[in-house]
mmCIF file of C-alpha atoms in Angstrom:
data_model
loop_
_atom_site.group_PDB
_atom_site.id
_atom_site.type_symbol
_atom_site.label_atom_id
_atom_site.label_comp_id
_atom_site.label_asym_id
_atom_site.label_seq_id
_atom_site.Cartn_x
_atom_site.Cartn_y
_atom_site.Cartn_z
ATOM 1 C CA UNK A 1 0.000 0.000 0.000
ATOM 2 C CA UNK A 2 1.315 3.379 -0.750
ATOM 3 C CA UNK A 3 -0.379 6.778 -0.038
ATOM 4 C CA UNK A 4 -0.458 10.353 -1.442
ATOM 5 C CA UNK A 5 1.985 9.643 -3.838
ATOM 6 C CA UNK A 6 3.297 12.677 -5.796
ATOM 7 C CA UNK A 7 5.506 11.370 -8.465
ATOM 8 C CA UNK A 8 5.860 8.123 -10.211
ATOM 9 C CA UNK A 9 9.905 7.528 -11.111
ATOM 10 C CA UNK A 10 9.155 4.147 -12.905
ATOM 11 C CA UNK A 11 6.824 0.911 -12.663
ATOM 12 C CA UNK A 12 8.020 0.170 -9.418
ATOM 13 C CA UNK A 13 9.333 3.378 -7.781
ATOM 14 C CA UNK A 14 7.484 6.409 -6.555
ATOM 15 C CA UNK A 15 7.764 9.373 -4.385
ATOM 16 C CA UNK A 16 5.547 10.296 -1.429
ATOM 17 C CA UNK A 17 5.589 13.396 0.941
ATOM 18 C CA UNK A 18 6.471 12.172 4.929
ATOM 19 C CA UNK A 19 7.359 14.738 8.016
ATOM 20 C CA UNK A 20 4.180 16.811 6.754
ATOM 21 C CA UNK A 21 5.504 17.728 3.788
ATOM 22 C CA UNK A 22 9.480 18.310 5.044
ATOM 23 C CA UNK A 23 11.404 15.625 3.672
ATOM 24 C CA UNK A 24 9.957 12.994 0.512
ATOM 25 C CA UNK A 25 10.902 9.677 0.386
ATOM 26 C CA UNK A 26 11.465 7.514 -2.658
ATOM 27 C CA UNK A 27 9.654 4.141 -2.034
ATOM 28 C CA UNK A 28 10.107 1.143 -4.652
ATOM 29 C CA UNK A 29 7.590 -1.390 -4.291
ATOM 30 C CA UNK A 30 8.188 -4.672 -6.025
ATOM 31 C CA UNK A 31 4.477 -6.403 -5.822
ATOM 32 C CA UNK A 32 2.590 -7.305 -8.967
ATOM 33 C CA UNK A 33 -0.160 -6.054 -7.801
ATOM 34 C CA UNK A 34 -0.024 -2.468 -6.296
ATOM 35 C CA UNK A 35 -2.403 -0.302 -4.483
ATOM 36 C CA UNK A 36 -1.621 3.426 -4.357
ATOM 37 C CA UNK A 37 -3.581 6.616 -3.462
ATOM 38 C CA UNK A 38 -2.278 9.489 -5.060
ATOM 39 C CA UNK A 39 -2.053 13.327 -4.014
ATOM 40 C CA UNK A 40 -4.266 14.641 -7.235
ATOM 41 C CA UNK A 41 -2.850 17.974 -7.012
ATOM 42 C CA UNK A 42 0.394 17.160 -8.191
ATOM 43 C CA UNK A 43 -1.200 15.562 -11.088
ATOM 44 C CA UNK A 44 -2.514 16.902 -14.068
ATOM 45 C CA UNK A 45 -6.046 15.903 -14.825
ATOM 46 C CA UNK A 46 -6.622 12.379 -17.021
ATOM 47 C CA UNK A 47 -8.150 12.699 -20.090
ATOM 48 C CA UNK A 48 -11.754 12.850 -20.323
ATOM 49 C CA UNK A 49 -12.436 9.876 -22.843
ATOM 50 C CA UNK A 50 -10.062 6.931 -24.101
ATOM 51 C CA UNK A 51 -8.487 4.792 -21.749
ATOM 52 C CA UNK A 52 -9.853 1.185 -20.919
ATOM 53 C CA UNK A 53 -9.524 -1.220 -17.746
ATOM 54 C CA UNK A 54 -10.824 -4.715 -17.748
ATOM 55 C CA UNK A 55 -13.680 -4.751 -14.804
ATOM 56 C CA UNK A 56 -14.102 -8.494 -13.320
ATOM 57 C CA UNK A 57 -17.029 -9.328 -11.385
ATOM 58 C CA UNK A 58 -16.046 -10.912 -8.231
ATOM 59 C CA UNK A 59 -18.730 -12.905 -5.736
ATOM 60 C CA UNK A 60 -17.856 -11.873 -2.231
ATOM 61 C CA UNK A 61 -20.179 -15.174 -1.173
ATOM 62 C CA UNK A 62 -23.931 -15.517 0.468
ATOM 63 C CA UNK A 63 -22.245 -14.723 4.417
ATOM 64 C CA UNK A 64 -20.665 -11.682 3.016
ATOM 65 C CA UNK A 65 -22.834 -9.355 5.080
ATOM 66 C CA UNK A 66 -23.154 -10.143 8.828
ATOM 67 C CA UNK A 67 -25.937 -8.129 9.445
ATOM 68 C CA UNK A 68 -24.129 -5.894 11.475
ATOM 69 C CA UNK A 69 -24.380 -3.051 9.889
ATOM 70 C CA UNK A 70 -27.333 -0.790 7.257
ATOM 71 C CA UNK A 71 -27.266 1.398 5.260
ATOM 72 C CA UNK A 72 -29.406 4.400 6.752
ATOM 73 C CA UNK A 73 -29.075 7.556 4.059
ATOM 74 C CA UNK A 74 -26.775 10.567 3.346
ATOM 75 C CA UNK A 75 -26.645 14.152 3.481
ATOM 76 C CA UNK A 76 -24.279 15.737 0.656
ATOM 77 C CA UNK A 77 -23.194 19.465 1.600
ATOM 78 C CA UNK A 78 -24.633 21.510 -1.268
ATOM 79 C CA UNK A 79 -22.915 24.740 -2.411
ATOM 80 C CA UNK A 80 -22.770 27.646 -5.382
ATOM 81 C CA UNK A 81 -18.699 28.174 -4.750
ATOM 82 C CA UNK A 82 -16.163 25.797 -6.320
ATOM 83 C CA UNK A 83 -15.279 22.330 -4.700
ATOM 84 C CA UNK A 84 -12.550 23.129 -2.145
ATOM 85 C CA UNK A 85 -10.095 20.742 -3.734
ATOM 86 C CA UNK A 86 -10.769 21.644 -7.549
ATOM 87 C CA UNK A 87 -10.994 25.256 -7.287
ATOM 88 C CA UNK A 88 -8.568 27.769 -8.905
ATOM 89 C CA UNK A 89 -8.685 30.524 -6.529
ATOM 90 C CA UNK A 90 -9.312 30.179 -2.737
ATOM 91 C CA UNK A 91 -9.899 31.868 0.048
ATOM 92 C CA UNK A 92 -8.894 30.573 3.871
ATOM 93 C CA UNK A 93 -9.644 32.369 7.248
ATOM 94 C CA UNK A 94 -8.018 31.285 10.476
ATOM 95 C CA UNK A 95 -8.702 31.636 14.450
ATOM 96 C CA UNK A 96 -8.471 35.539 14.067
ATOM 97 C CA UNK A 97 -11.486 35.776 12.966
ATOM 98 C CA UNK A 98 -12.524 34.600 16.233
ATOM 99 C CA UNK A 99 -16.167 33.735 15.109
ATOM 100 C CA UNK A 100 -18.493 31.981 12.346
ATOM 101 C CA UNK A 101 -20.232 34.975 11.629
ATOM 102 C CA UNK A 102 -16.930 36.512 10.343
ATOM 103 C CA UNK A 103 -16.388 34.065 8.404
ATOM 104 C CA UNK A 104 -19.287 34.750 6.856
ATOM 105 C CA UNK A 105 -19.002 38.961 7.188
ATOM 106 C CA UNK A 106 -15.157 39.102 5.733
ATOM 107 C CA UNK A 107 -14.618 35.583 4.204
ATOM 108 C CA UNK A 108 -17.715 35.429 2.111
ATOM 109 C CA UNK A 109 -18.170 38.324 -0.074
ATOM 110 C CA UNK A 110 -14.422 38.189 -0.518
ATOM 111 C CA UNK A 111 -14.957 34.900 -2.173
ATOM 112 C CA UNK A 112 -17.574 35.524 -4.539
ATOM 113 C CA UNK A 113 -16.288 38.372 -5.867
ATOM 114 C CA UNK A 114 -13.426 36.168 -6.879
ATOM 115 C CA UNK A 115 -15.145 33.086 -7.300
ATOM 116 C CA UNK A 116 -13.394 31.172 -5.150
ATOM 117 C CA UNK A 117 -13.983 27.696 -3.024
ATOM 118 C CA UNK A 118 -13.912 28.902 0.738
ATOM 119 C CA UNK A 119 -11.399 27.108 3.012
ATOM 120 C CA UNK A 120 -10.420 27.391 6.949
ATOM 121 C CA UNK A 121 -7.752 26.062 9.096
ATOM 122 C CA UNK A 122 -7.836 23.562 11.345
ATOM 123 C CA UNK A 123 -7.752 26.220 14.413
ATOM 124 C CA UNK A 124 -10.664 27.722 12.867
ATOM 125 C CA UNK A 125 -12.798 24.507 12.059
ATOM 126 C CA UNK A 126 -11.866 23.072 16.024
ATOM 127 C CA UNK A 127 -13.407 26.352 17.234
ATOM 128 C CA UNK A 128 -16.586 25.631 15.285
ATOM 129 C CA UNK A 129 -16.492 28.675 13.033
ATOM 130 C CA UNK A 130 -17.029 26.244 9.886
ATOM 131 C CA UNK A 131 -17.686 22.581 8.976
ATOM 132 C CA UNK A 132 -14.843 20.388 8.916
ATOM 133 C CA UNK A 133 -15.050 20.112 5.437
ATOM 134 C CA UNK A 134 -13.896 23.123 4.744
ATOM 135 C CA UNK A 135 -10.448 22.443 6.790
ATOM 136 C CA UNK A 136 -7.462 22.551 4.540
ATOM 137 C CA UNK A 137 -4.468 21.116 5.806
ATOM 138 C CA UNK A 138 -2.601 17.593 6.843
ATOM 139 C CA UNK A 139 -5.859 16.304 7.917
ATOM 140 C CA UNK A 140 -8.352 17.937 6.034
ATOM 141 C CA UNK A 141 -8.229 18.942 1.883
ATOM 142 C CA UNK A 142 -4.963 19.547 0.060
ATOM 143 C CA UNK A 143 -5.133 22.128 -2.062
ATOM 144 C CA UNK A 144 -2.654 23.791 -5.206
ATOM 145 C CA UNK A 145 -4.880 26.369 -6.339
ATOM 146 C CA UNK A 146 -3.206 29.078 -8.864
ATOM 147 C CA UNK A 147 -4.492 31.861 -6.046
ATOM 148 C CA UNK A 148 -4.349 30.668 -2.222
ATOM 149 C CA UNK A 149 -5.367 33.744 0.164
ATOM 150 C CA UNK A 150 -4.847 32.941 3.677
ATOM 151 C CA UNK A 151 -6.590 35.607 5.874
ATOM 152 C CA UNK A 152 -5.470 35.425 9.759
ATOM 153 C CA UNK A 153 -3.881 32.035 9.485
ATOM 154 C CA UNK A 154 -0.291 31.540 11.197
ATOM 155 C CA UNK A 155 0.467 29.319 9.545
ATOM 156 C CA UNK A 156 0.947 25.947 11.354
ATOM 157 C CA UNK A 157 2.850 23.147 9.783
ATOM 158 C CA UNK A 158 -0.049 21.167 9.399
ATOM 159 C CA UNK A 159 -2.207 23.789 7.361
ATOM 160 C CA UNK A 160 1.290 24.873 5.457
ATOM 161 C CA UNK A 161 1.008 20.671 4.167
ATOM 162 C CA UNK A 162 -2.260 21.124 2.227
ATOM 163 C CA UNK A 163 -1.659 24.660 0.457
ATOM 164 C CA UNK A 164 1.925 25.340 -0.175
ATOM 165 C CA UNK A 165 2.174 23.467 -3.603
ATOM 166 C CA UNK A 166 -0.447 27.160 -4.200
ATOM 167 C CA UNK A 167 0.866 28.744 -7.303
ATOM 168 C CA UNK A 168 0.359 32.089 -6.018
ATOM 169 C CA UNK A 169 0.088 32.325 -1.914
ATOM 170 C CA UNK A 170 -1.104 35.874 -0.525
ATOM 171 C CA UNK A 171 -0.789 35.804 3.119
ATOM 172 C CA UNK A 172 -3.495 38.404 5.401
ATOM 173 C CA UNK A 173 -1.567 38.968 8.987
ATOM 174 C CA UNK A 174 -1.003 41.328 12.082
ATOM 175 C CA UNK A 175 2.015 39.419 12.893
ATOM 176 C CA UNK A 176 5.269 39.893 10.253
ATOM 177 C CA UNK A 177 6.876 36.933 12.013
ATOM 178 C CA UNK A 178 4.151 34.327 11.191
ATOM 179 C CA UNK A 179 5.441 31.359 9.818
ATOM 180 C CA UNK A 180 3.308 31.899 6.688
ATOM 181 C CA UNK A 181 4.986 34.817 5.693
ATOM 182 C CA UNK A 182 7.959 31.972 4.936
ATOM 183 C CA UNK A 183 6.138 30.907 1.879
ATOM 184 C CA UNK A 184 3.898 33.572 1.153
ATOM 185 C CA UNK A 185 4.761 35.390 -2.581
ATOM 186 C CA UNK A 186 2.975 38.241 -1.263
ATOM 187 C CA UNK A 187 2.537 39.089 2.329
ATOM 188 C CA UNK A 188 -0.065 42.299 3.572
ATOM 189 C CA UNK A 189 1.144 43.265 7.360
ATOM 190 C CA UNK A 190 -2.739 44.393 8.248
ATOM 191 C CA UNK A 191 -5.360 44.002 10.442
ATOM 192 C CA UNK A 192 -7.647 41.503 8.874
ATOM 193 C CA UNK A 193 -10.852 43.171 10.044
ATOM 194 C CA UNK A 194 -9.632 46.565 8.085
ATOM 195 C CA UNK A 195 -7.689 44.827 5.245
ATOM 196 C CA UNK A 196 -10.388 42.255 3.647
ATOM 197 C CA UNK A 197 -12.784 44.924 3.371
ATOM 198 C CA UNK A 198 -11.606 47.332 1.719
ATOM 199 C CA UNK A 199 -9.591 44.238 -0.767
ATOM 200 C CA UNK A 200 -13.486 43.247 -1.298
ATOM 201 C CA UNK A 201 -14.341 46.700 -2.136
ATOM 202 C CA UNK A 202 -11.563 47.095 -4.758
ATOM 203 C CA UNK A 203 -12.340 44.117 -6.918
#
C-alpha cells in the first residue's frame, strides 16, 4: 500500500511526501499487484475519454454481510462556490477571525467576488467557526490552487502541508513573524478586520 503519492519515477518506484511535507521519500515497491492513493494535485487531470480497464465481477459469497451493519441515508453538503479541492482561486480564514459569523461577514463576499472555493484552518474549524469540510491542511483537503489567500492564518505546519504546492500564496496577517509569511509570494502586514474589506471593495 502506498499513499499520497506525488511522483511516479518508474513501474516500481514512486515518491511520497512524509514529516508533513518536510522531507519525501522515494519508495520502490516490487508487488505485482499495487495499491496506491495518489495526491491529485500534483497531477494533471486524465483525459476525459479513451483509456480502458478490464472490470471483473467478483462474488464476495452468500455470508458476506453479517448483518451488522445498514445502510441508513446521506446528506451531501450543497454549495454555489467551487469544490474546495478543484478550485482555482481560494480563500482561507483562520482563528483571528474569532467567530463563524466573520467568516461569513469578511470571508464570504471576498470569495464571490473572486469566485473562489472557501477554506479554513484547522484552528478555525476546532473552534466551530465552519464545517470540517472546509479544513485545509494535513488532515483535512490539500489544495494547489493558482491563487491561495490565507486571511489570519499563522500558519501551522499542518495547514502549510495542504496549500503550499499554491501557485500564487497571498498571506493576510497582524504578525510579520508568522510562519506563513515563509512561503507567502505576497505578504499584507494588516489588520484583517480593516484589510479584507476594503480588498473586497476594490475588486
Amino acid at each position: 500500500m502506498l499513499t499520497d503519492v506525488t511522483a511516479v519515477i518508474d513501474a516500481e518506484t514512486f515518491e511520497r511526501p512524509i514529516y508533513a511535507g518536510n522531507a519525501i521519500a522515494t519508495v520502490k515497491d516490487t508487488e505485482s499487484k499495487k495499491i496506491i492513493t495518489v495526491r491529485t494535485t500534483a497531477f494533471d487531470a486524465a483525459p476525459a475519454e479513451g483509456g480502458a480497464a478490464s472490470i471483473e465481477q467478483v462474488s464476495v459469497g452468500e455470508d458476506a454481510d453479517a448483518g451488522k451493519s445498514k445502510f441508513v441515508g446521506e446528506e451531501l453538503a450543497k454549495s454555489d462556490r467551487p469544490e474546495l479541492t478543484a478550485a482555482e482561486i481560494v480563500v482561507s480564514g483562520g482563528r483571528a477571525l474569532a467567530s463563524g459569523e466573520n467568516f461569513t461577514k469578511y470571508i464570504e463576499p471576498l470569495a464571490d467576488k473572486l469566485g473562489a472555493a472557501m477554506g479554513a484552518s484547522r484552528a478555525a474549524v476546532d473552534a466551530g467557526y465552519v464545517p470540517n469540510d472546509l479544513q485545509v491542511g494535513q488532515t483535512g483537503k490539500i489544495v494547489a490552487p493558482n491563487l491561495y489567500i490565507a486571511a489570519g492564518i499563522s500558519g501551522a505546519i499542518q495547514h502549510l502541508a495542504g496549500m503550499k504546492d499554491s501557485k500564487v500564496i497571498v498571506a493576510i496577517n497582524n504578525d510579520p513573524e508568522a510562519p506563513i509569511s515563509q512561503v507567502a509570494d505576497y505578504f499584507l502586514e494588516g489588520d484583517i478586520f480593516t484589510v479584507l474589506p476594503e480588498l473586497t471593495s476594490k475588486l
